[in-house]
Coordinates of C-alpha atoms in Angstrom, one line a residue:
M1 CA 0.0 0.0 0.0
G2 CA 1.7 3.2 -1.2
Y3 CA 2.4 6.4 0.6
A4 CA -0.3 8.3 -1.1
L5 CA -2.8 6.5 1.0
R6 CA -6.2 8.1 0.8
R7 CA -8.5 7.9 3.8
L8 CA -9.4 4.3 4.2
L9 CA -12.8 4.8 5.6
L10 CA -14.1 7.3 3.1
P11 CA -17.7 6.3 2.3
L12 CA -18.2 5.0 -1.2
M13 CA -21.1 7.4 -1.8
A14 CA -18.9 10.4 -1.1
T15 CA -16.3 9.1 -3.4
L16 CA -18.8 8.6 -6.2
L17 CA -20.3 12.1 -5.7
L18 CA -16.8 13.7 -5.7
A19 CA -16.0 11.9 -9.0
G20 CA -19.3 13.1 -10.4
C21 CA -18.7 16.7 -9.3
A22 CA -15.3 17.3 -10.8
G23 CA -14.4 20.9 -10.8
Q24 CA -17.0 21.8 -8.1
S25 CA -15.8 23.2 -4.8
F26 CA -18.4 21.7 -2.4
M27 CA -18.8 18.3 -0.8
P28 CA -21.8 16.4 0.5
G29 CA -22.5 17.1 4.2
T30 CA -21.2 20.7 4.1
G31 CA -24.5 22.4 3.3
G32 CA -23.1 23.3 -0.1
Q33 CA -20.3 25.4 1.4
S34 CA -16.9 25.2 -0.2
A35 CA -13.6 24.9 1.6
Q36 CA -12.9 28.5 1.0
E37 CA -16.3 29.6 2.2
L38 CA -15.7 27.7 5.4
L39 CA -12.3 29.3 5.9
N40 CA -13.7 32.8 5.4
Q41 CA -16.4 31.9 7.9
A42 CA -13.8 30.8 10.4
N43 CA -12.1 34.1 10.1
N44 CA -15.2 35.7 11.6
Q45 CA -15.5 33.1 14.3
S46 CA -13.5 32.2 17.4
G47 CA -12.8 29.3 19.7
Q48 CA -14.7 26.1 19.0
Q49 CA -16.6 27.4 16.1
A50 CA -13.5 28.6 14.2
A51 CA -11.7 25.3 14.9
A52 CA -14.6 23.3 13.7
S53 CA -15.0 25.3 10.5
R54 CA -11.3 24.9 9.7
L55 CA -11.4 21.2 10.3
Q56 CA -14.4 20.8 8.0
A57 CA -12.5 22.8 5.3
A58 CA -9.4 20.7 5.7
D59 CA -11.4 17.6 5.4
I60 CA -13.0 18.8 2.2
L61 CA -9.7 19.8 0.7
A62 CA -8.2 16.4 1.6
R63 CA -11.1 14.6 -0.1
Q64 CA -10.6 16.8 -3.2
G65 CA -6.9 15.9 -3.4
D66 CA -5.5 19.3 -2.3
T67 CA -3.6 17.6 0.5
A68 CA -0.9 20.3 0.7
Q69 CA -3.5 23.0 1.7
A70 CA -5.3 20.5 3.9
L71 CA -2.1 19.8 5.7
Q72 CA -1.4 23.4 6.3
I73 CA -4.9 24.2 7.6
A74 CA -5.2 21.1 9.8
G75 CA -1.7 21.6 11.2
Q76 CA -2.7 25.1 12.4
I77 CA -5.9 24.1 14.2
D78 CA -5.9 24.6 18.0
T79 CA -7.0 21.0 18.9
S80 CA -7.9 22.1 22.5
Q81 CA -10.9 23.8 20.9
L82 CA -12.2 20.5 19.4
D83 CA -14.4 18.1 21.1
A84 CA -13.5 14.4 21.4
T85 CA -15.1 13.3 18.2
Q86 CA -13.6 16.3 16.3
Q87 CA -10.1 15.5 17.6
V88 CA -10.3 12.0 16.1
K89 CA -11.5 13.5 12.8
W90 CA -8.6 16.0 13.0
A91 CA -6.1 13.2 13.6
L92 CA -7.4 11.3 10.6
V93 CA -7.4 14.3 8.3
L94 CA -3.9 15.5 9.3
S95 CA -2.3 12.1 9.2
D96 CA -3.9 11.4 5.8
A97 CA -2.6 14.7 4.3
G98 CA 0.8 14.1 6.0
I99 CA 1.1 10.7 4.3
A100 CA 0.1 12.2 0.9
E101 CA 2.6 15.1 1.3
K102 CA 5.3 12.8 2.8
D103 CA 5.4 15.0 6.0
G104 CA 6.2 12.3 8.5
W105 CA 6.4 14.7 11.5
S106 CA 2.8 15.9 10.9
V107 CA 1.6 12.3 10.8
I108 CA 3.4 11.5 14.1
R109 CA 1.9 14.6 15.6
A110 CA -1.6 13.5 14.5
T111 CA -1.2 9.9 15.7
D112 CA -0.1 11.1 19.1
I113 CA -3.8 10.7 19.8
L114 CA -3.1 6.9 20.1
D115 CA -1.2 7.6 23.3
T116 CA -4.2 9.4 24.9
N117 CA -7.5 8.2 26.3
A118 CA -9.4 9.1 23.2
A119 CA -12.3 6.8 22.3
L120 CA -11.1 5.4 19.0
S121 CA -13.0 2.8 17.0
S122 CA -11.1 -0.3 16.0
D123 CA -10.9 0.8 12.4
D124 CA -9.7 4.3 13.2
G125 CA -7.1 3.0 15.6
Q126 CA -5.7 0.6 13.0
T127 CA -5.7 3.3 10.4
L128 CA -3.7 5.7 12.6
R129 CA -1.3 3.0 13.7
Y130 CA -0.7 2.1 10.1
R131 CA 0.0 5.7 9.2
R132 CA 2.3 6.1 12.2
G133 CA 4.3 3.1 11.0
I134 CA 4.8 4.6 7.6
A135 CA 5.7 8.0 9.1
L136 CA 8.3 6.6 11.4
N137 CA 10.3 5.4 8.4
M138 CA 9.9 8.8 6.8
V139 CA 11.5 10.5 9.8
G140 CA 14.4 8.1 10.0
E141 CA 13.1 5.6 12.5
P142 CA 13.1 2.3 10.4
E143 CA 13.4 0.0 13.4
A144 CA 10.4 1.5 15.2
S145 CA 8.5 1.6 11.8
A146 CA 9.1 -2.1 11.2
R147 CA 8.2 -3.1 14.7
L148 CA 4.9 -1.3 14.6
L149 CA 3.9 -2.5 11.1
I150 CA 4.8 -6.1 11.9
G151 CA 2.7 -5.8 15.1
L152 CA -0.2 -4.7 12.9
Q153 CA 0.3 -7.8 10.7
Q154 CA 0.4 -10.0 13.7
N155 CA -3.0 -8.6 14.8
N156 CA -4.5 -9.3 11.4
A157 CA -4.9 -5.7 10.3
P158 CA -6.9 -5.5 7.0
Y159 CA -3.9 -4.3 4.9
D160 CA -1.4 -5.9 2.6
L161 CA 1.6 -4.8 4.7
N162 CA 4.4 -6.8 3.1
D163 CA 5.8 -3.9 1.0
D164 CA 5.3 -1.4 3.8
I165 CA 7.2 -3.7 6.2
W166 CA 10.0 -4.4 3.8
K167 CA 10.8 -0.8 3.1
P168 CA 12.1 0.0 6.6
L169 CA 13.2 -3.6 7.4
S170 CA 15.5 -3.9 4.4
S171 CA 17.4 -0.8 5.5
L172 CA 18.1 -1.9 9.1
S173 CA 21.6 -2.6 10.3
P174 CA 22.5 -6.1 11.6
T175 CA 22.3 -4.7 15.2
A176 CA 18.8 -3.4 14.7
L177 CA 17.7 -6.7 13.2
D178 CA 19.1 -8.5 16.2
S179 CA 17.2 -6.1 18.4
L180 CA 13.9 -6.9 16.6
A181 CA 14.5 -10.6 16.9
A182 CA 15.4 -10.5 20.6
A183 CA 12.3 -8.5 21.4
D184 CA 9.7 -10.8 19.7
D185 CA 10.2 -14.5 19.2
S186 CA 7.0 -14.9 17.1
A187 CA 7.2 -16.8 13.8
I188 CA 6.1 -13.7 11.9
M189 CA 8.8 -11.5 13.4
Q190 CA 11.6 -14.1 13.2
G191 CA 10.6 -14.8 9.6
W192 CA 10.9 -11.2 8.6
V193 CA 14.2 -10.8 10.4
D194 CA 15.7 -13.9 8.7
L195 CA 14.4 -12.7 5.3
A196 CA 16.2 -9.3 5.8
R197 CA 19.4 -11.1 7.0
L198 CA 19.6 -13.3 3.9
Y199 CA 18.9 -10.3 1.6
R200 CA 21.7 -8.4 3.2
A201 CA 24.1 -11.4 3.1
S202 CA 23.5 -12.0 -0.6
G203 CA 25.5 -9.0 -1.8
G204 CA 25.1 -8.7 -5.5
D205 CA 24.7 -12.5 -6.0
I206 CA 21.0 -12.7 -7.0
G207 CA 21.2 -16.4 -7.8
N208 CA 22.5 -17.1 -4.3
L209 CA 19.7 -14.9 -2.9
F210 CA 17.0 -17.0 -4.5
D211 CA 18.7 -20.3 -3.5
R212 CA 18.6 -19.1 0.1
L213 CA 15.1 -17.8 -0.3
D214 CA 13.9 -21.3 -1.2
Q215 CA 15.4 -22.5 2.1
W216 CA 13.7 -19.6 3.9
R217 CA 10.3 -20.6 2.4
S218 CA 10.7 -24.1 3.8
R219 CA 11.3 -22.8 7.3
Y220 CA 8.4 -20.4 7.2
P221 CA 5.6 -22.0 5.1
D222 CA 2.8 -19.9 6.7
H223 CA 4.6 -16.6 6.8
P224 CA 2.8 -13.6 5.1
A225 CA 5.9 -13.0 2.9
N226 CA 5.8 -16.6 1.8
R227 CA 2.3 -16.1 0.4
R228 CA 3.5 -12.9 -1.4
L229 CA 7.1 -11.8 -1.5
P230 CA 7.7 -8.0 -1.1
S231 CA 7.7 -6.4 -4.6
D232 CA 11.3 -5.4 -4.3
L233 CA 12.4 -9.1 -4.0
T234 CA 10.1 -10.2 -6.8
A235 CA 11.6 -7.5 -9.0
L236 CA 15.1 -9.0 -8.6
R237 CA 14.0 -12.0 -10.7
Q238 CA 14.5 -9.8 -13.8
I239 CA 18.2 -9.4 -13.1
E240 CA 19.0 -12.9 -12.0
G241 CA 21.8 -14.2 -14.3
N242 CA 23.0 -10.7 -15.0
E243 CA 25.2 -10.4 -12.0
I244 CA 28.6 -8.7 -12.4
H245 CA 31.6 -11.1 -12.5
Q246 CA 34.4 -8.7 -13.6
I247 CA 35.0 -5.1 -12.7
A248 CA 37.6 -2.8 -14.3
V249 CA 39.1 -0.3 -11.8
F250 CA 40.4 3.1 -13.1
L251 CA 42.9 4.4 -10.6
P252 CA 46.1 6.4 -11.1
Q253 CA 49.4 4.7 -10.3
S254 CA 51.4 7.9 -10.4
G255 CA 50.8 11.6 -9.9
P256 CA 49.3 13.6 -7.1
L257 CA 46.4 11.1 -6.4
S258 CA 48.5 7.9 -6.4
N259 CA 48.7 7.7 -2.6
I260 CA 45.0 8.1 -2.3
A261 CA 44.4 5.6 -5.0
A262 CA 46.7 3.1 -3.3
A263 CA 44.7 3.3 -0.1
I264 CA 41.4 2.9 -1.9
R265 CA 42.8 -0.1 -3.9
N266 CA 43.9 -1.8 -0.6
G267 CA 40.3 -1.5 0.6
L268 CA 38.9 -2.9 -2.7
E269 CA 41.3 -5.9 -2.8
T270 CA 40.9 -6.7 0.9
R271 CA 37.2 -6.7 0.7
A272 CA 37.2 -8.9 -2.5
E273 CA 39.5 -11.4 -0.9
D274 CA 37.6 -11.5 2.4
A275 CA 34.2 -12.0 0.7
K276 CA 35.7 -14.8 -1.5
S277 CA 37.2 -16.5 1.6
Q278 CA 33.7 -16.6 3.1
G279 CA 32.2 -18.5 0.1
E280 CA 30.6 -15.5 -1.7
N281 CA 30.5 -15.4 -5.5
T282 CA 32.5 -12.3 -5.9
P283 CA 33.5 -10.3 -9.0
S284 CA 37.2 -10.2 -10.0
L285 CA 39.0 -6.9 -10.2
T286 CA 41.2 -5.7 -13.1
F287 CA 43.2 -2.5 -12.4
V288 CA 43.8 0.0 -15.2
D289 CA 46.3 2.8 -14.7
S290 CA 44.3 6.0 -15.4
S291 CA 47.3 8.3 -14.9
N292 CA 48.0 9.2 -18.5
Q293 CA 44.9 8.0 -20.5
D294 CA 41.8 9.8 -21.5
I295 CA 38.4 8.4 -20.4
D296 CA 37.5 6.9 -23.8
A297 CA 40.8 5.0 -24.0
L298 CA 40.1 3.7 -20.4
Y299 CA 36.7 2.4 -21.4
A300 CA 38.0 0.8 -24.5
Q301 CA 40.6 -1.1 -22.5
A302 CA 37.9 -2.2 -19.9
T303 CA 35.6 -3.5 -22.7
M304 CA 38.4 -5.4 -24.3
S305 CA 39.2 -7.1 -21.0
G306 CA 35.6 -8.3 -20.6
A307 CA 34.6 -6.0 -17.8
Q308 CA 30.9 -5.7 -17.0
A309 CA 31.3 -2.6 -14.8
V310 CA 33.8 0.1 -13.9
I311 CA 35.0 1.5 -10.6
G312 CA 36.5 5.0 -11.1
P313 CA 37.8 7.4 -12.3
L314 CA 39.0 9.2 -9.1
D315 CA 39.9 12.5 -10.9
K316 CA 37.1 15.1 -10.6
E317 CA 37.8 16.5 -14.1
K318 CA 37.2 13.1 -15.7
V319 CA 34.0 12.6 -13.6
S320 CA 32.8 16.0 -14.7
Q321 CA 33.3 15.0 -18.3
L322 CA 31.4 11.8 -17.9
E323 CA 28.3 13.3 -16.1
T324 CA 27.6 15.6 -19.1
R325 CA 27.2 12.6 -21.5
A326 CA 24.0 10.9 -22.3
S327 CA 25.4 7.6 -21.1
V328 CA 28.6 5.7 -20.3
P329 CA 29.8 2.6 -22.1
L330 CA 29.6 0.4 -19.0
P331 CA 27.8 0.7 -15.7
T332 CA 30.2 2.9 -13.7
L333 CA 30.8 3.9 -10.1
A334 CA 32.9 7.0 -10.2
L335 CA 35.0 7.6 -7.1
N336 CA 34.2 11.3 -7.0
Y337 CA 31.5 13.8 -7.7
G338 CA 31.4 16.1 -10.8
E339 CA 31.2 19.8 -10.8
H340 CA 27.8 20.1 -12.4
A341 CA 24.5 20.5 -10.5
R342 CA 23.3 17.1 -11.6
N343 CA 24.6 14.0 -13.2
S344 CA 22.9 13.4 -16.6
A345 CA 24.6 10.3 -17.8
T346 CA 22.7 7.0 -17.7
N347 CA 24.4 4.2 -15.8
L348 CA 26.9 6.6 -14.1
Y349 CA 26.9 6.5 -10.3
Q350 CA 29.1 8.8 -8.2
Y351 CA 30.4 8.0 -4.7
G352 CA 32.9 9.6 -2.4
L353 CA 33.5 10.9 1.1
S354 CA 32.0 14.3 1.4
A355 CA 32.3 17.1 3.9
E356 CA 29.3 18.6 2.2
D357 CA 27.3 15.5 3.0
E358 CA 28.2 16.0 6.7
A359 CA 27.3 19.7 6.6
R360 CA 23.8 19.0 5.2
Q361 CA 23.3 16.3 7.8
A362 CA 24.4 18.7 10.6
A363 CA 21.9 21.3 9.4
H364 CA 19.1 18.7 9.3
R365 CA 19.9 17.4 12.8
A366 CA 20.1 20.9 14.3
H367 CA 16.8 21.8 12.8
L368 CA 15.1 18.7 14.2
D369 CA 16.6 19.6 17.6
G370 CA 14.6 22.8 17.4
H371 CA 17.3 25.3 16.5
R372 CA 16.6 28.1 14.1
R373 CA 19.5 30.7 14.3
A374 CA 22.9 29.3 13.3
G375 CA 26.3 30.5 13.9
I376 CA 28.9 29.0 11.5
M377 CA 32.7 28.7 11.7
V378 CA 34.5 27.4 8.6
P379 CA 38.1 27.8 7.3
D380 CA 38.8 30.8 5.0
N381 CA 39.6 28.6 2.0
D382 CA 37.9 26.9 -0.9
W383 CA 37.0 23.8 1.3
G384 CA 35.4 26.0 3.9
S385 CA 33.4 27.9 1.2
R386 CA 32.0 24.8 -0.3
V387 CA 31.0 23.3 3.1
L388 CA 29.5 26.7 4.1
A389 CA 27.4 26.7 1.0
A390 CA 26.2 23.2 1.5
F391 CA 25.2 23.9 5.2
R392 CA 23.5 27.2 4.4
Q393 CA 21.5 25.8 1.5
R394 CA 20.1 22.9 3.6
W395 CA 19.7 25.1 6.7
E396 CA 17.7 27.8 5.0
S397 CA 15.6 25.3 3.0
E398 CA 14.4 24.0 6.3
G399 CA 13.5 27.5 7.6
G400 CA 16.6 28.3 9.5
Q401 CA 18.4 31.6 9.6
V402 CA 22.1 32.3 9.6
A403 CA 22.9 34.6 12.4
S404 CA 26.7 34.9 12.0
V405 CA 29.4 33.4 9.8
E406 CA 33.1 33.4 10.7
S407 CA 35.6 32.3 8.0
Y408 CA 38.6 31.9 10.2
N409 CA 42.3 31.5 9.4
P410 CA 43.3 28.1 10.7
S411 CA 46.9 29.3 11.4
E412 CA 45.8 32.1 13.7
S413 CA 44.3 32.3 17.2
V414 CA 40.8 31.0 17.9
A415 CA 39.9 33.9 20.2
P416 CA 39.4 36.7 17.6
A417 CA 37.4 34.3 15.4
V418 CA 35.0 33.4 18.2
R419 CA 34.8 37.0 19.2
N420 CA 33.9 38.0 15.6
L421 CA 31.4 35.2 15.4
L422 CA 29.5 36.3 18.5
N423 CA 29.5 40.0 17.6
S424 CA 29.3 40.7 21.4
D425 CA 25.8 39.1 21.4
P426 CA 25.8 35.3 22.2
S427 CA 22.0 35.3 22.2
S428 CA 21.9 36.1 18.5
M429 CA 22.3 32.4 17.7
D430 CA 21.1 29.1 19.2
M431 CA 23.6 26.7 17.7
L432 CA 27.0 26.6 16.1
F433 CA 28.1 24.6 13.1
L434 CA 31.8 23.9 13.2
L435 CA 34.1 22.8 10.4
A436 CA 37.6 22.4 11.9
L437 CA 40.5 20.0 12.3
P438 CA 41.2 18.6 15.8
S439 CA 43.9 21.1 17.0
Y440 CA 41.6 24.1 16.2
A441 CA 38.3 22.5 17.2
R442 CA 39.6 21.6 20.7
Q443 CA 40.1 25.4 21.4
V444 CA 36.6 26.5 20.3
P445 CA 34.5 25.3 23.3
P446 CA 36.7 26.8 26.0
T447 CA 36.8 30.1 24.0
L448 CA 33.1 30.1 23.8
D449 CA 33.0 29.7 27.6
F450 CA 35.3 32.7 28.0
Y451 CA 32.9 34.8 26.0
Y452 CA 29.9 33.6 28.0
A453 CA 28.6 31.3 25.4
A454 CA 29.4 28.0 27.0
D455 CA 25.8 26.7 26.5
L456 CA 25.8 27.1 22.7
P457 CA 25.2 23.6 21.2
I458 CA 27.9 22.6 18.7
Y459 CA 27.3 20.4 15.7
A460 CA 30.4 19.4 13.8
T461 CA 31.7 17.3 10.9
S462 CA 34.0 14.3 11.3
H463 CA 37.1 16.4 10.8
L464 CA 37.3 17.4 14.4
Y465 CA 38.0 13.8 15.5
A466 CA 41.5 12.5 15.0
G467 CA 40.3 8.9 14.5
T468 CA 41.6 7.4 17.7
P469 CA 40.4 8.0 21.3
E470 CA 42.5 10.8 23.0
P471 CA 40.5 11.6 26.1
R472 CA 43.0 14.0 27.6
A473 CA 43.3 16.0 24.3
D474 CA 39.6 15.9 23.5
H475 CA 38.1 16.6 26.9
D476 CA 37.3 20.2 25.9
L477 CA 35.1 18.8 23.1
N478 CA 32.7 17.3 25.7
D479 CA 29.0 17.6 24.6
V480 CA 30.0 18.4 21.0
Q481 CA 27.9 16.4 18.5
F482 CA 29.5 15.2 15.3
V483 CA 29.1 12.6 12.5
D484 CA 31.7 10.1 11.3
I485 CA 31.9 6.9 9.4
P486 CA 31.0 3.7 11.3
W487 CA 34.5 2.3 11.0
M488 CA 36.0 5.3 12.8
I489 CA 33.6 5.2 15.8
P490 CA 32.5 1.6 16.2
D491 CA 31.3 1.9 19.8
A492 CA 29.2 5.0 19.0
A493 CA 28.0 4.0 15.5
A494 CA 27.3 0.3 15.8
G495 CA 27.5 -0.8 19.4
G496 CA 31.0 -2.2 19.2
V497 CA 33.4 -3.7 16.7
D498 CA 31.5 -6.9 16.3
A499 CA 28.4 -5.1 15.0
L500 CA 30.3 -3.1 12.3
P501 CA 29.5 -3.6 8.6
F502 CA 32.0 -6.0 7.0
V503 CA 33.6 -6.6 10.3
S504 CA 36.0 -9.3 9.1
T505 CA 37.4 -6.9 6.5
Y506 CA 37.6 -4.2 9.1
R507 CA 39.8 -6.5 11.3
R508 CA 42.2 -7.0 8.4
L509 CA 42.6 -3.3 7.8
V510 CA 42.5 -1.7 11.2
T511 CA 46.0 -2.8 12.2
Q512 CA 47.6 0.3 10.5
D513 CA 48.5 3.4 12.4
D514 CA 47.0 6.1 10.2
P515 CA 43.2 6.6 10.7
G516 CA 43.1 8.5 7.5
L517 CA 44.3 5.4 5.6
L518 CA 41.5 3.4 7.3
K519 CA 39.0 5.9 6.1
L520 CA 40.2 5.6 2.5
N521 CA 40.3 1.8 2.9
A522 CA 36.7 1.9 4.0
M523 CA 35.9 3.9 0.9
G524 CA 37.4 1.2 -1.2
V525 CA 35.4 -1.5 0.7
D526 CA 32.2 0.3 0.1
A527 CA 33.1 1.0 -3.6
Y528 CA 33.5 -2.7 -4.1
E529 CA 30.1 -3.4 -2.5
L530 CA 28.4 -0.7 -4.4
A531 CA 29.8 -1.8 -7.7
R532 CA 28.9 -5.4 -7.4
R533 CA 25.3 -4.2 -6.6
L534 CA 24.9 -1.9 -9.6
P535 CA 22.3 -4.1 -11.2
L536 CA 20.3 -3.9 -7.9
F537 CA 20.5 -0.1 -8.0
Q538 CA 19.3 -0.1 -11.6
A539 CA 16.4 -2.5 -10.8
L540 CA 15.6 -1.1 -7.3
P541 CA 16.5 2.6 -7.0
N542 CA 15.7 2.5 -3.3
T543 CA 18.4 -0.1 -2.5
Q544 CA 20.4 0.8 0.6
I545 CA 23.8 -0.6 1.8
F546 CA 24.8 -0.5 5.5
G547 CA 28.4 0.3 4.6
A548 CA 31.8 1.0 6.3
T549 CA 31.4 4.7 5.4
G550 CA 27.7 5.1 6.3
T551 CA 24.3 4.0 5.0
L552 CA 24.5 4.4 1.2
S553 CA 21.7 5.0 -1.2
A554 CA 21.4 6.4 -4.7
R555 CA 19.7 9.7 -5.6
D556 CA 17.6 9.8 -8.7
D557 CA 20.6 11.2 -10.6
G558 CA 22.9 8.3 -9.6
R559 CA 24.9 10.2 -7.0
I560 CA 25.3 8.1 -3.9
Q561 CA 24.0 9.7 -0.7
R562 CA 26.0 8.8 2.4
T563 CA 24.2 9.0 5.8
L564 CA 26.5 8.9 8.9
P565 CA 25.8 8.0 12.5
W566 CA 25.9 10.6 15.2
A567 CA 28.2 10.6 18.2
V568 CA 28.9 13.0 21.1
F569 CA 32.0 13.5 23.1
E570 CA 31.7 12.4 26.7
S571 CA 34.8 12.4 29.0
G572 CA 36.8 13.1 25.9
T573 CA 35.7 10.0 23.9
P574 CA 33.0 9.5 21.2
Q575 CA 29.9 8.0 22.6
P576 CA 26.5 7.1 21.0
L577 CA 24.1 10.0 20.8
L578 CA 21.2 8.3 22.6
S579 CA 18.6 11.0 22.6
G580 CA 16.5 11.7 19.6
P581 CA 15.9 15.1 18.1
A582 CA 13.8 17.3 20.3
T583 CA 11.3 18.3 17.6
S584 CA 8.5 20.8 18.4
G585 CA 5.4 19.0 19.4
T586 CA 6.8 15.6 18.6
Q587 CA 8.5 12.9 20.5
T588 CA 10.5 10.3 18.7
T589 CA 10.9 6.8 19.8
A590 CA 14.6 6.5 19.4
A591 CA 17.6 8.4 18.2
P592 CA 18.0 8.5 14.5
S593 CA 21.3 6.6 14.1
T594 CA 22.0 7.9 10.6
Q595 CA 20.6 10.7 8.6
G596 CA 22.3 12.9 6.1
G597 CA 23.1 14.6 2.9
T598 CA 24.4 14.0 -0.5
D599 CA 27.1 14.6 -3.0
D600 CA 30.8 14.9 -2.9
S601 CA 34.1 13.1 -2.1
S602 CA 36.8 13.9 0.3
S603 CA 39.3 11.6 1.9
S604 CA 42.2 13.8 3.1
R605 CA 42.3 17.5 3.9
A606 CA 44.0 20.3 2.0
S607 CA 47.2 21.7 3.5
S608 CA 47.1 25.4 4.5
N609 CA 48.8 26.3 1.2
G610 CA 46.2 24.5 -0.9
G611 CA 48.3 21.4 -1.7
E612 CA 47.3 17.8 -1.2
Q613 CA 48.5 15.6 1.5
L614 CA 47.6 12.2 2.9
N615 CA 47.4 13.1 6.6
G616 CA 44.8 11.0 8.4
F617 CA 41.7 13.1 7.8
A618 CA 40.1 13.9 4.5
L619 CA 41.3 14.9 1.0
D620 CA 39.9 18.3 0.0
S621 CA 42.2 19.9 -2.6
D622 CA 41.8 23.3 -4.3
N623 CA 42.3 21.8 -7.7
G624 CA 39.3 19.6 -7.1
D625 CA 40.6 16.1 -7.6
D626 CA 38.4 14.5 -5.2
S627 CA 36.1 16.9 -3.6
D628 CA 33.2 19.0 -4.7

């Protein structure tokens, strides 16, 4: 049942009358009044009468299909002015419009009536629970969504819930699946969890998936998903036999990007070897030196070698050339993002580590936490300008205001930068977005304290964390919230090393001393897993991977969106961020573990003079080889 769910209990007669009165602005039961007439009437009323008129208008608009206006009107009604029956109607109207407009928070607000003593009919209660389950996944709570929807299925709710359950369930991490299984030992729950586990374990090997699916069917003969598989799984039949067996990898073996490329290659090869040792049918890798060849020559060489897909190029200029084409010769996972607003090439996917991703995610999280006036500190270089633009765009799109921006010189003192940021008025902002490397970031909180702004919440990118716990050095960062890839913060991101994605590969790579190398290795690991699944992304655009560098999904233009887990410094070490966003009028059931933005690649930072260096953090160079 799709998101654009219309009100399930709409009487058939009303539906027929609406269809027969196309273009008319009145509905049966309103005395001939249109929605606009009711709204005009409400403007001359007050209290209960005004609230009732607006509710009636919102209901009419929702039935007519104008769900955007219905959502706006219903969302502004003072529900304390409605009687008990009207409050139930309000919850149904608002949740219906919220589902249609994909406004999950409004749906959750409406379905809060489930937690009251409201006298709900069985049908209304099921309808509202169903909508809450859909909405929880919209707002980044897939585990809670799956749990609620599976509970409805166990109670024989009159819906075909398989596709609705599969959407959040298939995106859950192994730890979340374990949590579901531990909390409910019913055959329905265990069957769903086992189905999600075998789907995750299949990688890009569709034949293996369906072999294991036959075994699952024999274990759960009466399961609802056995009677009808989720549509996404059924759709995979069309690509069975078209799995990728050979991948050409375009990486430079010389030049300024060769060290970066070597670290990514190590991740690619280690992941391929590890997966093969565990009995998986894995694609082989053929490496092609991209240092001194144009992109067409590289594709010609890949085609001659029998490759079915390509990983690379790494160079931003080559990726920018590709994304303006109509298509690419082979399905391709570029290891960078182009310079254009959108990728227009069919079969071209783009993936990288992106400071811009993290900035957008920080803006979204701060907004969910109720903040509206941002202070921003970024370096006074090209990297800082790009990240500032990404944060500002997302922040302002969600209704936030930028109170102050300080583009600081990383080689100078923190004090004047903080003083300029605050403009002698700490109350002008209610949060701070910080882009800084560890040595600079550690000085910001105590300097804020000196200027009487110690309570200003700080949201930061991964760059302020050196990659290994240093409690004495990082104690001044206590209470700072930041995002990072799961492999860098295993205790905070996944509940410990054993719960990490591709943990056996992680154990092979984590022995090195440089955290920056591990981050690039992790990029190689995820590039391998993305590339072997390119047929899945083509058949099922909503495919997600719980990867070493975050939860990965593809935008409609093929750019891979990377969503990172949140952590917070406590006693100088990263810890899980256990509290969910404090949204206005809404209470979430758990902390969103991963939410975030889109598009870019960075795997080592730029030096102060604009040159490139592999230094343990991220690559962001002024000549744009690997960062947007």
